[in-house]
Coordinates of C-alpha atoms in Angstrom, one line a residue:
Chain A
M9 CA -30.9 27.8 19.3
D10 CA -31.6 24.9 21.4
R11 CA -32.8 23.0 18.3
F12 CA -30.0 24.0 16.4
L13 CA -27.5 22.9 19.2
F14 CA -29.5 19.3 19.3
L15 CA -29.1 18.9 15.5
T16 CA -25.6 19.7 15.4
V17 CA -24.9 17.3 18.2
D18 CA -27.3 14.5 16.7
G19 CA -25.6 15.3 13.2
L20 CA -22.0 14.9 14.9
T21 CA -22.9 11.6 16.2
H22 CA -24.6 10.0 13.4
G23 CA -21.8 11.7 11.1
A24 CA -19.1 10.0 13.4
V25 CA -20.5 6.6 12.1
Y26 CA -20.7 7.5 8.5
S27 CA -16.7 8.6 8.7
A28 CA -16.1 5.4 10.4
F29 CA -17.7 3.6 7.5
A30 CA -16.4 5.7 5.0
L31 CA -12.9 5.2 6.0
A32 CA -13.9 1.6 5.8
L33 CA -14.4 2.3 1.9
V34 CA -11.1 4.6 1.6
L35 CA -9.1 1.8 3.1
I36 CA -9.9 -0.8 0.4
W37 CA -10.1 1.8 -2.4
R38 CA -6.6 3.2 -1.7
G39 CA -5.2 -0.3 -1.6
T40 CA -7.3 -2.2 -4.4
R41 CA -8.9 0.8 -6.4
I42 CA -12.3 -1.1 -5.9
V43 CA -15.5 0.6 -4.5
N44 CA -16.5 -2.3 -1.8
F45 CA -20.1 -1.9 -2.4
A46 CA -20.6 -5.0 -0.6
Q47 CA -19.2 -3.0 2.7
G48 CA -22.8 -2.6 3.9
V49 CA -23.9 -6.2 3.9
L50 CA -20.7 -7.4 5.5
A51 CA -21.2 -5.2 8.4
V52 CA -24.9 -6.4 8.5
A53 CA -23.9 -9.9 8.6
T54 CA -21.4 -9.2 11.5
S55 CA -24.2 -7.5 13.4
Y56 CA -26.5 -10.7 13.1
L57 CA -23.7 -12.8 14.5
A58 CA -23.4 -10.1 17.2
Y59 CA -27.4 -10.3 18.0
T60 CA -27.2 -14.4 17.8
V61 CA -24.1 -14.4 20.3
T62 CA -25.9 -11.7 22.6
G63 CA -29.3 -13.6 22.5
R64 CA -27.3 -16.8 23.8
S65 CA -24.8 -15.4 25.9
G66 CA -26.8 -12.6 27.4
S67 CA -23.8 -10.5 27.2
Y68 CA -24.0 -7.2 24.5
W69 CA -20.4 -6.9 24.9
L70 CA -19.4 -10.4 24.0
G71 CA -21.6 -9.9 21.0
F72 CA -20.0 -6.5 20.1
L73 CA -16.6 -8.5 20.4
A74 CA -17.9 -11.3 18.0
A75 CA -19.1 -8.8 15.5
L76 CA -15.4 -7.3 15.1
L77 CA -13.7 -10.8 15.0
A78 CA -16.1 -12.0 12.4
G79 CA -15.6 -8.8 10.4
L80 CA -12.0 -9.3 10.5
V81 CA -12.4 -13.0 9.3
L82 CA -15.1 -12.0 6.8
G83 CA -13.1 -9.4 5.0
A84 CA -10.1 -11.6 4.8
V85 CA -12.1 -14.5 3.4
V86 CA -14.0 -12.2 1.1
E87 CA -10.7 -10.6 -0.3
R88 CA -9.0 -14.2 -0.8
L89 CA -12.1 -16.1 -2.3
V90 CA -13.9 -13.5 -4.2
M91 CA -12.4 -10.1 -4.9
H92 CA -8.8 -11.6 -5.4
R93 CA -10.0 -13.1 -8.1
V94 CA -11.0 -9.6 -10.2
A95 CA -7.9 -8.0 -9.2
G96 CA -6.3 -6.6 -12.4
A97 CA -9.4 -6.9 -14.2
P98 CA -11.8 -4.1 -15.6
P99 CA -13.2 -2.1 -12.6
L100 CA -16.7 -3.0 -13.6
N101 CA -16.0 -6.7 -12.8
A102 CA -15.2 -5.7 -9.1
V103 CA -18.3 -3.7 -8.9
I104 CA -20.5 -6.6 -10.4
V105 CA -18.8 -9.2 -8.1
A106 CA -19.5 -7.0 -4.9
L107 CA -23.2 -6.1 -6.0
G108 CA -23.5 -9.8 -6.5
L109 CA -22.2 -10.6 -3.1
V110 CA -24.5 -7.9 -1.6
L111 CA -27.4 -10.1 -2.9
V112 CA -26.1 -13.7 -1.9
V113 CA -25.5 -12.3 1.6
Q114 CA -28.9 -10.3 2.0
G115 CA -30.5 -13.6 0.4
V116 CA -28.9 -16.1 3.1
L117 CA -29.3 -13.5 6.1
G118 CA -33.3 -13.3 5.1
M119 CA -33.4 -17.3 4.7
I120 CA -31.7 -17.8 8.2
Y121 CA -33.2 -14.9 10.2
G122 CA -36.0 -13.8 8.4
N123 CA -37.0 -10.5 6.6
Q124 CA -38.6 -8.9 9.4
Y125 CA -37.0 -6.3 11.7
L126 CA -35.4 -7.6 14.6
P127 CA -34.8 -5.6 18.1
F128 CA -31.1 -4.6 18.2
P129 CA -30.3 -3.4 21.7
A130 CA -27.8 -0.3 22.6
P131 CA -25.1 -0.8 25.4
F132 CA -25.9 2.4 26.7
D133 CA -29.4 4.6 27.3
R134 CA -30.3 6.6 24.2
S135 CA -32.2 9.2 25.9
A136 CA -31.2 12.5 25.8
M137 CA -29.3 14.1 28.7
T138 CA -30.2 17.5 29.4
V139 CA -27.1 20.1 29.2
G140 CA -28.2 23.6 30.7
G141 CA -32.0 22.8 30.2
V142 CA -31.6 21.4 26.7
P143 CA -32.0 17.7 26.0
L144 CA -28.6 17.1 24.1
V145 CA -26.8 14.1 24.0
S146 CA -27.6 10.4 25.1
R147 CA -25.1 8.1 26.8
F148 CA -25.1 5.8 23.7
D149 CA -24.3 9.0 21.3
L150 CA -21.2 9.7 23.8
F151 CA -20.1 6.0 23.3
V152 CA -20.6 6.2 19.8
F153 CA -18.7 9.3 19.4
G154 CA -16.0 8.1 21.6
T155 CA -15.4 4.9 20.0
V156 CA -14.9 6.4 16.6
V157 CA -12.6 9.0 17.9
L158 CA -10.7 6.0 19.4
L159 CA -10.9 3.9 16.2
M160 CA -9.4 7.1 14.1
I161 CA -6.5 7.6 16.7
V162 CA -5.8 3.7 16.4
L163 CA -6.3 3.9 12.8
A164 CA -3.5 6.8 12.6
L165 CA -0.9 5.2 15.0
L166 CA -1.2 1.9 12.9
F167 CA -0.7 3.7 9.6
T168 CA 1.8 6.2 10.9
R169 CA 4.0 4.4 13.7
T170 CA 3.8 0.7 12.8
A171 CA 6.2 -1.3 10.4
I172 CA 3.2 -3.3 9.3
G173 CA 1.1 0.1 8.7
L174 CA 4.3 1.6 6.7
R175 CA 3.7 -1.7 4.5
M176 CA 0.3 -1.6 3.9
R177 CA 0.7 2.0 2.8
A178 CA 3.5 1.0 0.4
A179 CA 1.5 -1.6 -0.8
A180 CA -1.5 0.5 -1.8
F181 CA 0.7 3.3 -3.1
A182 CA 3.0 1.5 -5.3
P183 CA 2.9 -2.5 -5.4
S184 CA 5.6 -3.5 -7.6
V185 CA 8.0 -1.2 -5.9
A186 CA 6.8 -2.5 -2.3
R187 CA 7.3 -6.2 -3.6
L188 CA 11.2 -5.2 -4.6
L189 CA 11.1 -4.2 -1.1
G190 CA 10.2 -7.3 0.6
V191 CA 6.6 -6.6 1.3
R192 CA 4.5 -9.4 0.7
V193 CA 1.6 -7.1 -1.1
G194 CA -1.0 -10.0 -1.5
R195 CA -1.0 -10.2 2.5
M196 CA -1.2 -6.3 2.8
L197 CA -4.3 -6.1 0.4
T198 CA -5.9 -9.1 2.6
L199 CA -5.2 -7.5 5.8
G200 CA -6.6 -4.1 4.3
W201 CA -9.7 -5.8 3.8
A202 CA -10.0 -7.6 7.0
L203 CA -9.3 -4.4 8.7
A204 CA -11.7 -2.4 6.6
A205 CA -14.4 -5.0 7.4
L206 CA -13.6 -5.0 11.1
V207 CA -14.2 -1.0 10.8
G208 CA -17.4 -1.6 8.8
A209 CA -18.6 -4.4 11.3
L210 CA -18.0 -1.6 14.2
A211 CA -19.9 1.2 12.5
G212 CA -22.8 -1.3 12.1
M213 CA -22.7 -1.9 15.4
L214 CA -22.9 1.8 16.1
V215 CA -25.6 2.5 13.8
I216 CA -28.2 -0.3 13.7
P217 CA -29.5 0.3 17.3
T218 CA -30.2 4.0 16.2
G219 CA -32.4 2.8 13.3
L220 CA -35.4 0.6 12.8
G221 CA -33.7 -2.6 13.9
L222 CA -31.7 -5.3 12.3
H223 CA -32.6 -6.5 8.8
P224 CA -30.7 -7.6 5.8
T225 CA -31.0 -4.2 3.9
A226 CA -30.3 -2.4 7.5
M227 CA -27.2 -0.7 6.2
D228 CA -28.0 0.3 2.8
T229 CA -29.0 4.0 3.6
V230 CA -25.8 4.0 5.8
F231 CA -24.0 2.8 2.5
V232 CA -25.4 5.6 0.8
S233 CA -24.6 8.3 3.2
A234 CA -21.0 7.1 3.9
F235 CA -20.5 6.9 -0.1
T236 CA -21.7 10.4 -0.4
A237 CA -19.0 11.4 2.3
V238 CA -16.4 9.5 0.5
V239 CA -16.9 11.3 -2.7
V240 CA -17.4 14.8 -0.7
G241 CA -13.9 14.0 1.2
G242 CA -12.1 12.5 -1.7
L243 CA -11.7 8.7 -2.5
D244 CA -8.0 8.8 -1.3
S245 CA -8.2 10.7 1.7
P246 CA -9.0 9.0 4.9
A247 CA -8.9 12.7 6.8
G248 CA -11.3 13.6 3.6
A249 CA -13.5 10.2 4.8
V250 CA -13.6 11.8 8.1
V251 CA -14.6 15.3 7.3
G252 CA -17.1 14.3 4.7
G253 CA -18.7 11.9 7.1
M254 CA -19.4 14.7 9.5
L255 CA -20.7 17.1 6.7
V256 CA -22.9 14.5 5.4
G257 CA -24.2 13.7 9.1
L258 CA -24.6 17.6 9.6
V259 CA -26.5 18.3 6.5
L260 CA -28.7 15.0 7.2
S261 CA -29.7 16.2 10.5
Y262 CA -30.2 19.8 9.8
V263 CA -32.5 19.0 6.5
A264 CA -34.6 16.4 8.7
G265 CA -34.9 18.8 11.3
Y266 CA -35.8 21.8 9.4
L267 CA -37.4 20.5 6.3
G268 CA -38.7 17.3 7.3
A269 CA -37.2 13.7 7.4
G270 CA -38.6 13.0 4.1
T271 CA -36.2 15.7 2.2
A272 CA -33.2 14.5 3.8
P273 CA -32.1 11.9 1.3
L274 CA -32.8 14.7 -1.5
A275 CA -30.3 16.8 0.3
V276 CA -27.6 14.0 0.2
L277 CA -27.9 13.6 -3.4
A278 CA -27.8 17.5 -3.7
L279 CA -24.4 17.5 -1.9
L280 CA -23.1 14.6 -3.8
V281 CA -24.1 16.5 -7.1
V282 CA -22.6 19.9 -6.1
V283 CA -19.5 18.3 -5.2
L284 CA -19.1 16.1 -8.2
L285 CA -19.7 19.5 -10.2
V286 CA -17.4 22.0 -8.3
R287 CA -14.8 19.4 -7.2
P288 CA -14.9 15.7 -8.9
A289 CA -12.0 14.5 -7.2
G290 CA -13.5 15.3 -3.9
L291 CA -12.7 18.3 -1.4
F292 CA -9.3 16.8 0.1
S293 CA -8.2 15.6 -2.7
G294 CA -4.4 16.0 -3.7
P295 CA -3.3 17.5 -7.2
Q296 CA -4.2 15.5 -10.2
A297 CA -1.7 14.3 -12.8
R298 CA -2.5 15.1 -16.3
R299 CA -0.6 13.0 -19.1
V300 CA -0.1 15.2 -22.1
Chain B
M6 CA 37.0 -15.4 -5.5
S7 CA 33.9 -17.3 -5.2
D8 CA 31.1 -16.9 -7.7
L9 CA 27.9 -15.1 -5.4
L10 CA 25.7 -15.1 -8.7
E11 CA 25.6 -17.9 -11.0
V12 CA 23.1 -17.8 -14.1
E13 CA 23.2 -20.6 -16.5
G14 CA 21.2 -20.9 -19.7
L15 CA 18.5 -18.5 -18.8
T16 CA 15.7 -17.8 -21.0
A17 CA 12.7 -15.5 -20.0
G18 CA 10.4 -12.8 -21.6
Y19 CA 6.8 -11.7 -21.5
H20 CA 3.5 -13.1 -22.3
G21 CA 5.2 -16.2 -23.6
V22 CA 7.7 -14.3 -26.0
P23 CA 11.3 -14.8 -25.1
V24 CA 13.3 -11.5 -24.6
L25 CA 16.4 -13.4 -23.2
H26 CA 18.1 -16.3 -24.9
G27 CA 20.5 -18.7 -22.8
I28 CA 21.9 -16.2 -20.6
D29 CA 25.0 -17.3 -18.7
L30 CA 26.4 -15.4 -16.2
R31 CA 29.1 -15.5 -13.3
V32 CA 29.3 -12.6 -10.7
P33 CA 31.9 -13.0 -7.8
A34 CA 31.3 -11.9 -4.7
G35 CA 32.4 -8.4 -3.9
T36 CA 32.7 -6.9 -7.5
I37 CA 30.9 -4.8 -9.8
C38 CA 29.6 -6.3 -13.4
A39 CA 28.3 -3.9 -15.6
V40 CA 25.8 -5.3 -18.2
L41 CA 25.8 -3.1 -21.2
G42 CA 24.1 -3.2 -24.5
A43 CA 21.8 -1.1 -26.6
N44 CA 18.1 -0.4 -26.0
G45 CA 16.2 -3.5 -26.2
A46 CA 19.1 -5.9 -25.5
G47 CA 17.3 -7.4 -22.7
K48 CA 19.3 -5.7 -19.9
T49 CA 16.4 -4.6 -17.7
T50 CA 14.5 -8.1 -18.4
L51 CA 17.6 -9.9 -17.0
L52 CA 17.5 -7.8 -13.9
R53 CA 13.5 -8.3 -13.6
A54 CA 14.3 -12.3 -14.0
L55 CA 17.0 -12.1 -11.4
S56 CA 14.7 -10.4 -8.7
G57 CA 11.9 -12.5 -9.6
L58 CA 9.6 -10.1 -11.1
I59 CA 9.4 -12.5 -14.4
R60 CA 9.8 -16.4 -14.3
P61 CA 12.3 -17.7 -16.3
S62 CA 11.3 -20.3 -18.8
T63 CA 14.3 -22.3 -18.8
G64 CA 17.7 -22.1 -17.0
R65 CA 19.1 -21.8 -13.7
I66 CA 19.8 -19.1 -11.2
A67 CA 21.8 -19.8 -8.1
F68 CA 22.8 -17.3 -5.3
D69 CA 25.7 -17.9 -2.8
G70 CA 25.4 -21.8 -4.4
A71 CA 21.9 -22.1 -3.4
D72 CA 19.5 -22.4 -6.6
L73 CA 16.7 -19.9 -6.3
G74 CA 14.0 -22.0 -8.3
D75 CA 10.5 -20.4 -8.0
L76 CA 11.2 -18.0 -5.0
A77 CA 9.0 -14.9 -5.1
T78 CA 10.5 -11.5 -5.3
E79 CA 9.8 -10.6 -1.2
R80 CA 11.7 -13.7 -0.6
L81 CA 14.6 -13.2 -2.6
V82 CA 14.9 -9.8 -0.8
R83 CA 15.1 -11.8 2.4
R84 CA 17.7 -13.9 0.9
G85 CA 19.8 -10.7 0.1
I86 CA 18.8 -9.7 -3.9
G87 CA 18.1 -6.0 -4.0
H88 CA 16.8 -4.5 -7.0
V89 CA 16.6 -0.6 -7.5
P90 CA 14.3 -0.6 -10.7
E91 CA 14.5 2.1 -13.6
G92 CA 13.1 5.3 -12.5
R93 CA 14.2 4.7 -9.0
G94 CA 10.7 4.0 -7.7
V95 CA 10.9 6.2 -4.5
I96 CA 7.4 6.1 -3.3
A97 CA 6.2 10.0 -3.6
E98 CA 3.5 9.7 -1.0
L99 CA 5.7 8.5 1.7
T100 CA 8.6 10.9 3.3
V101 CA 12.2 10.3 2.7
E102 CA 12.6 8.6 6.2
E103 CA 9.4 6.2 5.6
N104 CA 10.8 5.3 2.4
L105 CA 14.1 4.4 3.8
M106 CA 12.3 2.6 6.8
L107 CA 10.7 0.8 4.3
G108 CA 13.9 -0.8 2.6
G109 CA 14.4 -2.7 5.9
A110 CA 10.9 -3.2 7.3
W111 CA 10.6 -6.7 6.2
R112 CA 13.1 -7.2 8.9
L113 CA 10.7 -6.2 11.6
G114 CA 7.7 -8.2 13.0
W115 CA 4.0 -7.7 12.4
A116 CA 3.7 -4.3 14.7
G117 CA 7.5 -3.4 14.2
V118 CA 6.8 -0.9 17.0
W119 CA 9.9 -1.4 19.3
G120 CA 12.5 -4.0 19.9
A121 CA 15.8 -4.9 19.0
A122 CA 15.1 -5.0 14.9
R123 CA 13.7 -1.5 15.0
A124 CA 16.7 -0.1 16.9
G125 CA 18.8 -1.8 14.2
L126 CA 16.9 -0.4 11.1
R127 CA 17.1 3.0 12.8
R128 CA 20.9 2.6 12.9
D129 CA 21.0 1.5 9.5
V130 CA 18.9 4.2 8.3
A131 CA 21.2 6.8 10.2
E132 CA 23.9 5.5 8.3
V133 CA 22.2 6.2 5.0
Y134 CA 22.0 9.9 6.5
Q135 CA 26.0 10.0 6.8
L136 CA 26.2 8.5 3.5
F137 CA 24.0 10.9 1.8
P138 CA 23.5 14.2 4.2
P139 CA 21.1 16.0 1.8
L140 CA 18.5 13.4 2.5
A141 CA 18.9 13.8 6.3
A142 CA 17.8 17.6 5.9
R143 CA 15.0 16.4 3.8
R144 CA 13.9 13.2 6.0
R145 CA 10.4 14.6 6.8
Q146 CA 9.2 15.7 3.0
P147 CA 7.5 13.4 0.5
G148 CA 9.2 11.6 -2.2
H149 CA 7.6 13.7 -5.0
Q150 CA 9.3 17.0 -3.6
L151 CA 12.7 15.8 -4.1
S152 CA 15.0 16.4 -7.2
G153 CA 16.3 13.4 -9.6
G154 CA 19.7 13.4 -8.0
E155 CA 18.2 13.3 -4.6
R156 CA 15.8 10.5 -5.6
Q157 CA 18.6 8.3 -6.9
M158 CA 20.2 8.8 -3.2
L159 CA 17.0 7.8 -1.8
A160 CA 16.7 4.8 -4.0
L161 CA 20.1 3.4 -3.5
G162 CA 20.0 4.5 0.6
R163 CA 16.8 2.6 0.7
A164 CA 18.2 -0.5 -1.1
L165 CA 21.1 -0.6 1.3
V166 CA 18.9 -0.3 4.4
G167 CA 17.7 -3.9 3.3
R168 CA 21.4 -5.0 3.7
P169 CA 21.6 -6.6 0.4
R170 CA 24.6 -8.9 -0.7
L171 CA 23.7 -8.7 -4.2
L172 CA 22.4 -5.4 -5.5
L173 CA 20.9 -4.9 -9.0
L174 CA 20.8 -1.5 -10.2
D175 CA 18.9 -0.3 -13.4
E176 CA 20.2 2.8 -15.2
P177 CA 21.1 4.9 -12.0
S178 CA 22.7 7.2 -14.0
L179 CA 19.6 8.1 -15.9
G180 CA 18.6 12.0 -16.0
L181 CA 21.4 12.9 -13.6
A182 CA 24.0 15.4 -13.7
P183 CA 27.5 14.1 -14.9
R184 CA 28.7 15.5 -11.6
V185 CA 26.0 13.6 -9.7
V186 CA 26.6 10.3 -11.9
A187 CA 30.3 10.5 -10.9
Q188 CA 29.6 10.7 -7.3
T189 CA 27.0 7.6 -7.6
M190 CA 29.7 5.5 -9.4
A191 CA 32.3 6.5 -7.0
L192 CA 30.1 5.6 -3.9
L193 CA 29.2 2.2 -5.7
R194 CA 32.9 1.7 -5.9
Q195 CA 33.2 2.6 -2.2
L196 CA 30.9 0.4 -0.9
C197 CA 31.8 -2.6 -2.8
E198 CA 35.4 -2.3 -1.6
Q199 CA 34.1 -1.5 2.1
T200 CA 31.2 -3.9 2.6
R201 CA 32.0 -6.8 -0.1
L202 CA 28.4 -5.7 -1.4
T203 CA 28.2 -7.1 -5.0
V204 CA 26.7 -5.1 -7.8
L205 CA 24.8 -6.0 -11.3
L206 CA 24.9 -2.6 -12.9
V207 CA 22.7 -2.0 -15.9
E208 CA 24.0 1.1 -17.6
Q209 CA 23.5 3.1 -20.9
N210 CA 26.5 5.3 -19.8
V211 CA 29.2 3.0 -20.8
R212 CA 32.2 4.9 -20.1
S213 CA 31.0 5.5 -16.2
A214 CA 30.1 1.9 -15.6
L215 CA 33.0 0.4 -17.1
S216 CA 35.3 2.9 -14.9
I217 CA 34.1 1.4 -11.8
A218 CA 33.3 -2.4 -12.8
D219 CA 35.6 -5.3 -12.4
Q220 CA 33.6 -7.1 -15.3
G221 CA 31.4 -6.5 -18.2
V222 CA 28.8 -8.1 -20.1
V223 CA 27.7 -6.8 -23.5
M224 CA 24.4 -8.1 -24.4
S225 CA 22.4 -7.6 -27.8
L226 CA 18.9 -8.8 -28.8
G227 CA 18.5 -10.8 -25.6
R228 CA 22.0 -12.8 -25.9
V229 CA 25.5 -12.0 -24.4
V230 CA 27.7 -11.1 -27.2
A231 CA 30.9 -10.4 -24.9
A232 CA 31.9 -10.8 -21.5
G233 CA 35.1 -10.4 -19.4
D234 CA 37.6 -7.9 -17.6
A235 CA 36.0 -4.3 -18.1
R236 CA 39.5 -2.8 -18.9
R237 CA 39.6 -5.1 -21.6
L238 CA 36.1 -4.5 -22.9
A239 CA 36.6 -0.7 -22.8
D240 CA 40.0 -1.0 -24.6
D241 CA 38.4 -3.3 -27.4
A242 CA 37.8 -0.6 -30.3
D243 CA 35.6 -3.3 -32.4
L244 CA 33.3 -4.0 -29.8
R245 CA 33.1 -0.7 -28.7
H246 CA 32.2 0.3 -32.3
A247 CA 29.7 -2.5 -32.9
Y248 CA 27.9 -2.6 -29.2
L249 CA 28.6 0.2 -27.2
G250 CA 28.6 3.4 -29.5
F251 CA 31.9 4.8 -28.6

C-alpha cells in the first residue's frame, strides 16, 4: 500500500507536467489545427537560456523568469516567421516545418552547449518527505504540483473572464466571424503561440530537473507522453489535456514501479492504441459532425 | 440627407474573376437600402467587398465622407461598419452572453476585465436583452442550442453591441418562420428610426425587404440594373417580373 501511495503521488506530479505540456499543444491545435511537434525543443531552448542566466547571475529564479519570458517571445517569433507561412497549406506542410524546426534548434543548441547532459538545478529539495512513516512527496514535487494548478487557474481565468481570452477563443473557433466582429485574428494566433510556448517553457523548467539533466533532446520523451495525453483527452479539449496528462503520469508511474522502468514506454503506446481504437477523438471530445 | 456610404465603379471578385462590375451606390444616413436580385447576382459579394473581406480591384468606397481604401475588416468594424453574414455566424461553442460580449469586445483593452469600457459593454448587452427577451433567458447556453430565430436575434444583437453606424445584413430572413421575419423587419425599421442606424439589407424575400426599405437596388449578374425609391421599385411591374420574381 505504501508503494502504491508513493507511485500515485509520483504519477500525479509527473502527470501535472504532462498536463501543462499537453495544454500547450491543445492551445495551438485549437487556434491553428497544427500539432506543434516543435513544442518540446522550444521548451529545451528556453531551459538552456535559464541555465545560462542562472549560471551567470547565481539566481535560479532569475533563470526561471528568463525561461518564461523567452518562451513568450520564442513562441511569437516562431509563429510570425515560420508557422504563419504555412497557415492554410495542407496539414502535412506544418508537420514537416515543425519537425525541421526541431532538427535546426537541436543542432544549434548542440553547437552552443555541446551534446552532453548538463546538471540542471531544482529550486527545492527533491528528497521525499515522510508522511505517516511513508516517504511520499518532496518539496520540489509540491512546487511542481502547485505551479501547474496555479497555471490551470490562471489560464482558465484568462480564457473565461477576460476580453482577450474571449477574442482568442473566437479567433480559434471561427476566425472569419471573429474578424467581422473586430477581432485581429492574426494577433490572437500569435498570442496563442506565445502563450503555448510560455506554458511549454514552464513545463520544461518543472520536468528537466527530474530527468538526466539538460540536453538538446531532453524533452523528446516528455513530448511523447504529453502527445499521448492530448490524444487520450482529445485534441480540442483543455480539460481533456489535464485529465489525459494525469492519466499518462499515473500509468507511467504504476507500470515503471510494478513492472520495471523499461516497460513504461510500451505502456504509454498501449494506452495510445487502446484510446485510438475505442474512442479515436479522445475521451473528452464533443459530438462529431458527420456530413451526409 | 447626407450619404453615409458612397460606392463608385466598384469591381471585385474571387481569384481574379470579377463578380461585381462597376457598382455605383449611395446610401443616405439613417435609411434602409434593400439590395435585391436572383442567386448569383453578386449581392453577397457586394457586402463582402464593403466589409473588407474581399479586396476591390477597382472603384472607390467612401464611408462618412472618408475613403476606406484598403482598410482591413477589423479596422472597418472600428469605423462603424457591422456585417451579419449569411448563415448568421453565431459561434456555436460560445454562450449567448459571450457571443454578445464579443460583438463589442474590440472596444476593450488587452485584458478588459474591468473599467468603464467593460461597464459600457455590459450596458449594451443588457439593452440587447431588452430588445430580444428570449436571449436573456438563454444567456448561459451555447450558441448551438439556439433555434434559427434565436440565432438570428443573437446575430443581430451581437452586431448592435458593436455600435455600428452602417449594418450590412445578408439574408436575415433565411430559414425563418414568416412571423419571425416580420418581427425582424419591423425591428430593423424601428432601429433606423430611433437610432439613425443605416442598413444595407440583402434579401431574397423581396416583399419583406421592400416593405421596410427606403430605397432599393436591383442587381443582376454583378451589375445594378435598377435603383430608386423602394415603393417605386415594388410598383414597377416590368421590373418585378424581369428580376424580382413576383
